């Protein structure tokens, strides 16, 4: 960096198109991420970072720890939320005034952590077995804090896998024939609010459902006794007897897509005959119910079939769902179809948080990076679901990053306070105040005064 405070030592730059226009760089007193302050307020209202500090162990043995563990975690999570997913980004981010005040402590009037400090924090301290296990649990613990403020009546869990392409010599990155690339193959569980309940990093060549039990059962156990009903949805990769038996033993209602076979096709043969007469211009849908037991199953189960005849197509589209739900077939299909939102949330994680950026050498360090991305995703989703005014209620995480987080501000320091003079472009001041009001409502209410 040219100057320790983040400001350029060079003189102002004049532009030739109009010599009255000058460009000056003031890195330590101007920020492009002032909107992160709203997320820091939400963090404080819910107690997210405070909980993380209690769950993670400080692996540093020396006495010269300049930055607290919670501050380093905030720099990792909030940096990713703003689009700085590389450790090298800390070289300039450490001087950013918004980031320094978000971290707090010594960083507020000094500097945040350097790239070397962040590198040790993410690849060494957090990569220990104890801290990595704590990070994996932390997403669920954060969600529990949210639900204490707004308890849900029921929970719908969606499980799916995804691909994280690799471009180097990362340990356990393997060629995957389905995705046609060298990659990792992480597994995710979301709830109906878009929160990421749990995720794990896996080698690139494992089956889509590999390790499902260790991921799913811990989530189910967290919710038992807290909600009235737990539901589960997944695609055909999870259509396995062990999954059905686990969900039935835990009294979880499920709808899982079932791969087609000749026996299933024969059971609905009467729906597969082309209807008599001129085909209509709209899609025609037919549903069927029957009991089916595959050779590997210990008992028969209910199967729902959907047959769709589309205009201009000679062959119908057929789908099967195995379920233990008692609702009508059409409603079972409608319930399962909402599983598509899980794929949308994975795309948001890739686009807004860039959680496919797993470029460390060791597998443990990349597993840590995935968990930090997951925490950043959840923090962003909490604000979207809990504290966004009606005009921006449907904004994606990408839109919130581009329009809310990326608010430019000039920082003015006074004797007793610091003022962020924020620009009003996509988010006017009144809307920002409404966001803060909604966050304030999430804070624990003080006990009533004695009469």
PDB file of C-alpha atoms in Angstrom, residues 161-340:
ATOM      1  CA  UNK A 161     -25.672 -31.349  -3.557  1.00  0.00           C
ATOM      2  CA  UNK A 162     -23.783 -28.928  -5.754  1.00  0.00           C
ATOM      3  CA  UNK A 163     -20.469 -28.516  -7.545  1.00  0.00           C
ATOM      4  CA  UNK A 164     -17.483 -26.319  -6.664  1.00  0.00           C
ATOM      5  CA  UNK A 165     -15.052 -26.431  -9.601  1.00  0.00           C
ATOM      6  CA  UNK A 166     -11.354 -26.422  -8.725  1.00  0.00           C
ATOM      7  CA  UNK A 167      -8.514 -25.100 -10.845  1.00  0.00           C
ATOM      8  CA  UNK A 168      -5.356 -26.234  -9.092  1.00  0.00           C
ATOM      9  CA  UNK A 169      -3.873 -29.023  -7.002  1.00  0.00           C
ATOM     10  CA  UNK A 170      -6.397 -28.892  -4.167  1.00  0.00           C
ATOM     11  CA  UNK A 171      -6.412 -32.037  -2.039  1.00  0.00           C
ATOM     12  CA  UNK A 172      -9.411 -34.334  -2.765  1.00  0.00           C
ATOM     13  CA  UNK A 173     -10.514 -32.344  -5.810  1.00  0.00           C
ATOM     14  CA  UNK A 174     -11.400 -35.091  -8.266  1.00  0.00           C
ATOM     15  CA  UNK A 175     -12.874 -35.352 -11.744  1.00  0.00           C
ATOM     16  CA  UNK A 176     -16.664 -35.692 -11.673  1.00  0.00           C
ATOM     17  CA  UNK A 177     -18.168 -37.230 -14.784  1.00  0.00           C
ATOM     18  CA  UNK A 178     -21.630 -35.760 -14.208  1.00  0.00           C
ATOM     19  CA  UNK A 179     -20.398 -32.172 -13.923  1.00  0.00           C
ATOM     20  CA  UNK A 180     -17.567 -32.732 -16.425  1.00  0.00           C
ATOM     21  CA  UNK A 181     -14.953 -30.948 -14.324  1.00  0.00           C
ATOM     22  CA  UNK A 182     -12.482 -31.380 -11.499  1.00  0.00           C
ATOM     23  CA  UNK A 183     -14.297 -30.239  -8.399  1.00  0.00           C
ATOM     24  CA  UNK A 184     -15.489 -30.621  -4.855  1.00  0.00           C
ATOM     25  CA  UNK A 185     -19.031 -31.912  -4.283  1.00  0.00           C
ATOM     26  CA  UNK A 186     -20.543 -30.161  -1.211  1.00  0.00           C
ATOM     27  CA  UNK A 187     -23.841 -31.164   0.395  1.00  0.00           C
ATOM     28  CA  UNK A 188     -26.388 -28.604   1.647  1.00  0.00           C
ATOM     29  CA  UNK A 189     -29.538 -28.563   3.804  1.00  0.00           C
ATOM     30  CA  UNK A 190     -31.813 -25.488   3.673  1.00  0.00           C
ATOM     31  CA  UNK A 191     -35.046 -24.630   5.475  1.00  0.00           C
ATOM     32  CA  UNK A 192     -38.113 -23.031   3.888  1.00  0.00           C
ATOM     33  CA  UNK A 193     -36.864 -19.527   4.753  1.00  0.00           C
ATOM     34  CA  UNK A 194     -33.721 -19.966   2.679  1.00  0.00           C
ATOM     35  CA  UNK A 195     -31.423 -20.349   5.707  1.00  0.00           C
ATOM     36  CA  UNK A 196     -28.544 -22.778   5.248  1.00  0.00           C
ATOM     37  CA  UNK A 197     -28.993 -25.243   8.113  1.00  0.00           C
ATOM     38  CA  UNK A 198     -25.850 -27.275   7.515  1.00  0.00           C
ATOM     39  CA  UNK A 199     -23.294 -28.008   4.814  1.00  0.00           C
ATOM     40  CA  UNK A 200     -20.226 -30.193   4.430  1.00  0.00           C
ATOM     41  CA  UNK A 201     -17.420 -30.297   1.893  1.00  0.00           C
ATOM     42  CA  UNK A 202     -16.851 -33.625   0.151  1.00  0.00           C
ATOM     43  CA  UNK A 203     -14.433 -34.973  -2.469  1.00  0.00           C
ATOM     44  CA  UNK A 204     -15.478 -34.419  -6.058  1.00  0.00           C
ATOM     45  CA  UNK A 205     -16.173 -38.035  -6.978  1.00  0.00           C
ATOM     46  CA  UNK A 206     -18.641 -39.063  -4.259  1.00  0.00           C
ATOM     47  CA  UNK A 207     -22.314 -39.855  -4.855  1.00  0.00           C
ATOM     48  CA  UNK A 208     -24.769 -36.985  -4.443  1.00  0.00           C
ATOM     49  CA  UNK A 209     -26.197 -38.518  -1.252  1.00  0.00           C
ATOM     50  CA  UNK A 210     -22.873 -39.565   0.284  1.00  0.00           C
ATOM     51  CA  UNK A 211     -22.784 -38.674   3.993  1.00  0.00           C
ATOM     52  CA  UNK A 212     -26.450 -37.629   4.077  1.00  0.00           C
ATOM     53  CA  UNK A 213     -27.110 -39.174   7.487  1.00  0.00           C
ATOM     54  CA  UNK A 214     -24.463 -37.220   9.390  1.00  0.00           C
ATOM     55  CA  UNK A 215     -25.722 -33.966   7.875  1.00  0.00           C
ATOM     56  CA  UNK A 216     -29.482 -34.498   8.079  1.00  0.00           C
ATOM     57  CA  UNK A 217     -29.885 -36.239  11.442  1.00  0.00           C
ATOM     58  CA  UNK A 218     -28.142 -33.479  13.377  1.00  0.00           C
ATOM     59  CA  UNK A 219     -30.573 -30.935  11.895  1.00  0.00           C
ATOM     60  CA  UNK A 220     -33.608 -33.087  12.707  1.00  0.00           C
ATOM     61  CA  UNK A 221     -32.433 -33.617  16.285  1.00  0.00           C
ATOM     62  CA  UNK A 222     -32.102 -29.837  16.761  1.00  0.00           C
ATOM     63  CA  UNK A 223     -35.741 -29.301  15.854  1.00  0.00           C
ATOM     64  CA  UNK A 224     -37.313 -32.215  17.701  1.00  0.00           C
ATOM     65  CA  UNK A 225     -39.522 -30.887  20.483  1.00  0.00           C
ATOM     66  CA  UNK A 226     -39.259 -27.306  19.163  1.00  0.00           C
ATOM     67  CA  UNK A 227     -41.670 -27.424  16.202  1.00  0.00           C
ATOM     68  CA  UNK A 228     -44.945 -29.225  15.572  1.00  0.00           C
ATOM     69  CA  UNK A 229     -43.907 -30.909  12.346  1.00  0.00           C
ATOM     70  CA  UNK A 230     -40.746 -31.496  10.294  1.00  0.00           C
ATOM     71  CA  UNK A 231     -40.925 -32.067   6.531  1.00  0.00           C
ATOM     72  CA  UNK A 232     -38.233 -33.223   4.116  1.00  0.00           C
ATOM     73  CA  UNK A 233     -37.837 -32.965   0.335  1.00  0.00           C
ATOM     74  CA  UNK A 234     -35.102 -34.256  -1.970  1.00  0.00           C
ATOM     75  CA  UNK A 235     -34.522 -35.386  -5.534  1.00  0.00           C
ATOM     76  CA  UNK A 236     -34.037 -38.925  -6.829  1.00  0.00           C
ATOM     77  CA  UNK A 237     -30.407 -39.104  -5.652  1.00  0.00           C
ATOM     78  CA  UNK A 238     -31.739 -39.517  -2.094  1.00  0.00           C
ATOM     79  CA  UNK A 239     -34.318 -42.193  -2.950  1.00  0.00           C
ATOM     80  CA  UNK A 240     -32.732 -44.861  -0.741  1.00  0.00           C
ATOM     81  CA  UNK A 241     -34.254 -47.223   1.831  1.00  0.00           C
ATOM     82  CA  UNK A 242     -31.969 -45.886   4.567  1.00  0.00           C
ATOM     83  CA  UNK A 243     -33.295 -42.363   4.030  1.00  0.00           C
ATOM     84  CA  UNK A 244     -36.941 -43.486   4.225  1.00  0.00           C
ATOM     85  CA  UNK A 245     -36.347 -45.559   7.344  1.00  0.00           C
ATOM     86  CA  UNK A 246     -34.470 -42.756   9.105  1.00  0.00           C
ATOM     87  CA  UNK A 247     -37.194 -40.199   8.363  1.00  0.00           C
ATOM     88  CA  UNK A 248     -39.976 -42.579   9.402  1.00  0.00           C
ATOM     89  CA  UNK A 249     -38.177 -43.409  12.658  1.00  0.00           C
ATOM     90  CA  UNK A 250     -37.854 -39.679  13.418  1.00  0.00           C
ATOM     91  CA  UNK A 251     -41.519 -39.047  12.432  1.00  0.00           C
ATOM     92  CA  UNK A 252     -40.566 -36.711   9.599  1.00  0.00           C
ATOM     93  CA  UNK A 253     -42.993 -36.298   6.696  1.00  0.00           C
ATOM     94  CA  UNK A 254     -41.181 -36.609   3.377  1.00  0.00           C
ATOM     95  CA  UNK A 255     -41.623 -36.357  -0.388  1.00  0.00           C
ATOM     96  CA  UNK A 256     -38.714 -37.749  -2.420  1.00  0.00           C
ATOM     97  CA  UNK A 257     -38.574 -38.171  -6.161  1.00  0.00           C
ATOM     98  CA  UNK A 258     -38.444 -41.835  -7.174  1.00  0.00           C
ATOM     99  CA  UNK A 259     -36.554 -42.988 -10.292  1.00  0.00           C
ATOM    100  CA  UNK A 260     -38.892 -44.527 -12.852  1.00  0.00           C
ATOM    101  CA  UNK A 261     -38.822 -48.226 -13.667  1.00  0.00           C
ATOM    102  CA  UNK A 262     -40.971 -50.600 -15.672  1.00  0.00           C
ATOM    103  CA  UNK A 263     -43.057 -51.722 -12.695  1.00  0.00           C
ATOM    104  CA  UNK A 264     -43.973 -48.139 -11.856  1.00  0.00           C
ATOM    105  CA  UNK A 265     -44.739 -47.414 -15.502  1.00  0.00           C
ATOM    106  CA  UNK A 266     -47.027 -50.445 -15.670  1.00  0.00           C
ATOM    107  CA  UNK A 267     -48.988 -49.263 -12.635  1.00  0.00           C
ATOM    108  CA  UNK A 268     -50.025 -46.092 -14.486  1.00  0.00           C
ATOM    109  CA  UNK A 269     -50.217 -47.553 -17.994  1.00  0.00           C
ATOM    110  CA  UNK A 270     -53.793 -46.323 -18.347  1.00  0.00           C
ATOM    111  CA  UNK A 271     -52.551 -42.722 -18.052  1.00  0.00           C
ATOM    112  CA  UNK A 272     -49.804 -43.174 -20.637  1.00  0.00           C
ATOM    113  CA  UNK A 273     -52.165 -43.754 -23.573  1.00  0.00           C
ATOM    114  CA  UNK A 274     -52.550 -40.710 -25.750  1.00  0.00           C
ATOM    115  CA  UNK A 275     -55.991 -39.128 -25.136  1.00  0.00           C
ATOM    116  CA  UNK A 276     -58.511 -39.451 -27.923  1.00  0.00           C
ATOM    117  CA  UNK A 277     -59.325 -36.349 -29.999  1.00  0.00           C
ATOM    118  CA  UNK A 278     -57.499 -33.203 -31.005  1.00  0.00           C
ATOM    119  CA  UNK A 279     -54.826 -32.221 -28.486  1.00  0.00           C
ATOM    120  CA  UNK A 280     -55.656 -29.016 -26.591  1.00  0.00           C
ATOM    121  CA  UNK A 281     -53.314 -26.027 -26.458  1.00  0.00           C
ATOM    122  CA  UNK A 282     -52.803 -26.254 -22.699  1.00  0.00           C
ATOM    123  CA  UNK A 283     -50.951 -28.772 -20.556  1.00  0.00           C
ATOM    124  CA  UNK A 284     -53.056 -31.646 -19.245  1.00  0.00           C
ATOM    125  CA  UNK A 285     -52.065 -33.179 -15.900  1.00  0.00           C
ATOM    126  CA  UNK A 286     -53.186 -36.441 -14.353  1.00  0.00           C
ATOM    127  CA  UNK A 287     -52.363 -37.885 -10.928  1.00  0.00           C
ATOM    128  CA  UNK A 288     -52.375 -41.376  -9.481  1.00  0.00           C
ATOM    129  CA  UNK A 289     -51.876 -43.055  -6.078  1.00  0.00           C
ATOM    130  CA  UNK A 290     -50.721 -46.590  -5.417  1.00  0.00           C
ATOM    131  CA  UNK A 291     -48.716 -48.689  -2.976  1.00  0.00           C
ATOM    132  CA  UNK A 292     -45.340 -49.987  -4.102  1.00  0.00           C
ATOM    133  CA  UNK A 293     -42.521 -52.033  -2.557  1.00  0.00           C
ATOM    134  CA  UNK A 294     -39.128 -52.233  -4.236  1.00  0.00           C
ATOM    135  CA  UNK A 295     -36.973 -55.300  -3.711  1.00  0.00           C
ATOM    136  CA  UNK A 296     -34.670 -53.453  -1.308  1.00  0.00           C
ATOM    137  CA  UNK A 297     -37.517 -52.040   0.817  1.00  0.00           C
ATOM    138  CA  UNK A 298     -38.652 -53.662   4.051  1.00  0.00           C
ATOM    139  CA  UNK A 299     -42.266 -52.566   3.585  1.00  0.00           C
ATOM    140  CA  UNK A 300     -44.596 -51.063   0.945  1.00  0.00           C
ATOM    141  CA  UNK A 301     -44.847 -47.285   0.688  1.00  0.00           C
ATOM    142  CA  UNK A 302     -47.141 -44.782  -0.951  1.00  0.00           C
ATOM    143  CA  UNK A 303     -46.145 -43.566  -4.423  1.00  0.00           C
ATOM    144  CA  UNK A 304     -47.696 -40.574  -6.173  1.00  0.00           C
ATOM    145  CA  UNK A 305     -47.462 -40.315  -9.953  1.00  0.00           C
ATOM    146  CA  UNK A 306     -47.882 -37.243 -12.132  1.00  0.00           C
ATOM    147  CA  UNK A 307     -48.410 -37.476 -15.903  1.00  0.00           C
ATOM    148  CA  UNK A 308     -48.237 -34.326 -18.051  1.00  0.00           C
ATOM    149  CA  UNK A 309     -49.269 -34.127 -21.707  1.00  0.00           C
ATOM    150  CA  UNK A 310     -47.713 -31.043 -23.321  1.00  0.00           C
ATOM    151  CA  UNK A 311     -48.873 -29.570 -26.654  1.00  0.00           C
ATOM    152  CA  UNK A 312     -46.713 -30.713 -29.541  1.00  0.00           C
ATOM    153  CA  UNK A 313     -45.139 -33.609 -27.619  1.00  0.00           C
ATOM    154  CA  UNK A 314     -45.943 -37.244 -28.494  1.00  0.00           C
ATOM    155  CA  UNK A 315     -44.713 -38.734 -25.215  1.00  0.00           C
ATOM    156  CA  UNK A 316     -45.968 -37.619 -21.792  1.00  0.00           C
ATOM    157  CA  UNK A 317     -43.716 -36.409 -18.996  1.00  0.00           C
ATOM    158  CA  UNK A 318     -43.928 -38.766 -16.038  1.00  0.00           C
ATOM    159  CA  UNK A 319     -42.704 -38.346 -12.479  1.00  0.00           C
ATOM    160  CA  UNK A 320     -42.952 -40.473  -9.334  1.00  0.00           C
ATOM    161  CA  UNK A 321     -42.733 -39.385  -5.694  1.00  0.00           C
ATOM    162  CA  UNK A 322     -42.433 -41.693  -2.693  1.00  0.00           C
ATOM    163  CA  UNK A 323     -44.039 -40.199   0.392  1.00  0.00           C
ATOM    164  CA  UNK A 324     -45.493 -40.901   3.826  1.00  0.00           C
ATOM    165  CA  UNK A 325     -47.787 -37.870   3.638  1.00  0.00           C
ATOM    166  CA  UNK A 326     -51.552 -38.374   3.639  1.00  0.00           C
ATOM    167  CA  UNK A 327     -52.550 -35.283   1.677  1.00  0.00           C
ATOM    168  CA  UNK A 328     -54.079 -35.668  -1.833  1.00  0.00           C
ATOM    169  CA  UNK A 329     -51.758 -36.565  -4.701  1.00  0.00           C
ATOM    170  CA  UNK A 330     -51.989 -33.151  -6.330  1.00  0.00           C
ATOM    171  CA  UNK A 331     -50.977 -31.419  -3.098  1.00  0.00           C
ATOM    172  CA  UNK A 332     -48.062 -33.829  -2.594  1.00  0.00           C
ATOM    173  CA  UNK A 333     -46.780 -32.923  -6.046  1.00  0.00           C
ATOM    174  CA  UNK A 334     -47.245 -29.203  -5.356  1.00  0.00           C
ATOM    175  CA  UNK A 335     -45.345 -29.587  -2.079  1.00  0.00           C
ATOM    176  CA  UNK A 336     -42.476 -31.414  -3.782  1.00  0.00           C
ATOM    177  CA  UNK A 337     -42.265 -28.909  -6.635  1.00  0.00           C
ATOM    178  CA  UNK A 338     -41.333 -26.160  -4.174  1.00  0.00           C
ATOM    179  CA  UNK A 339     -38.040 -27.981  -3.728  1.00  0.00           C
ATOM    180  CA  UNK A 340     -36.841 -25.938  -6.692  1.00  0.00           C
TER     181      UNK A 340
END
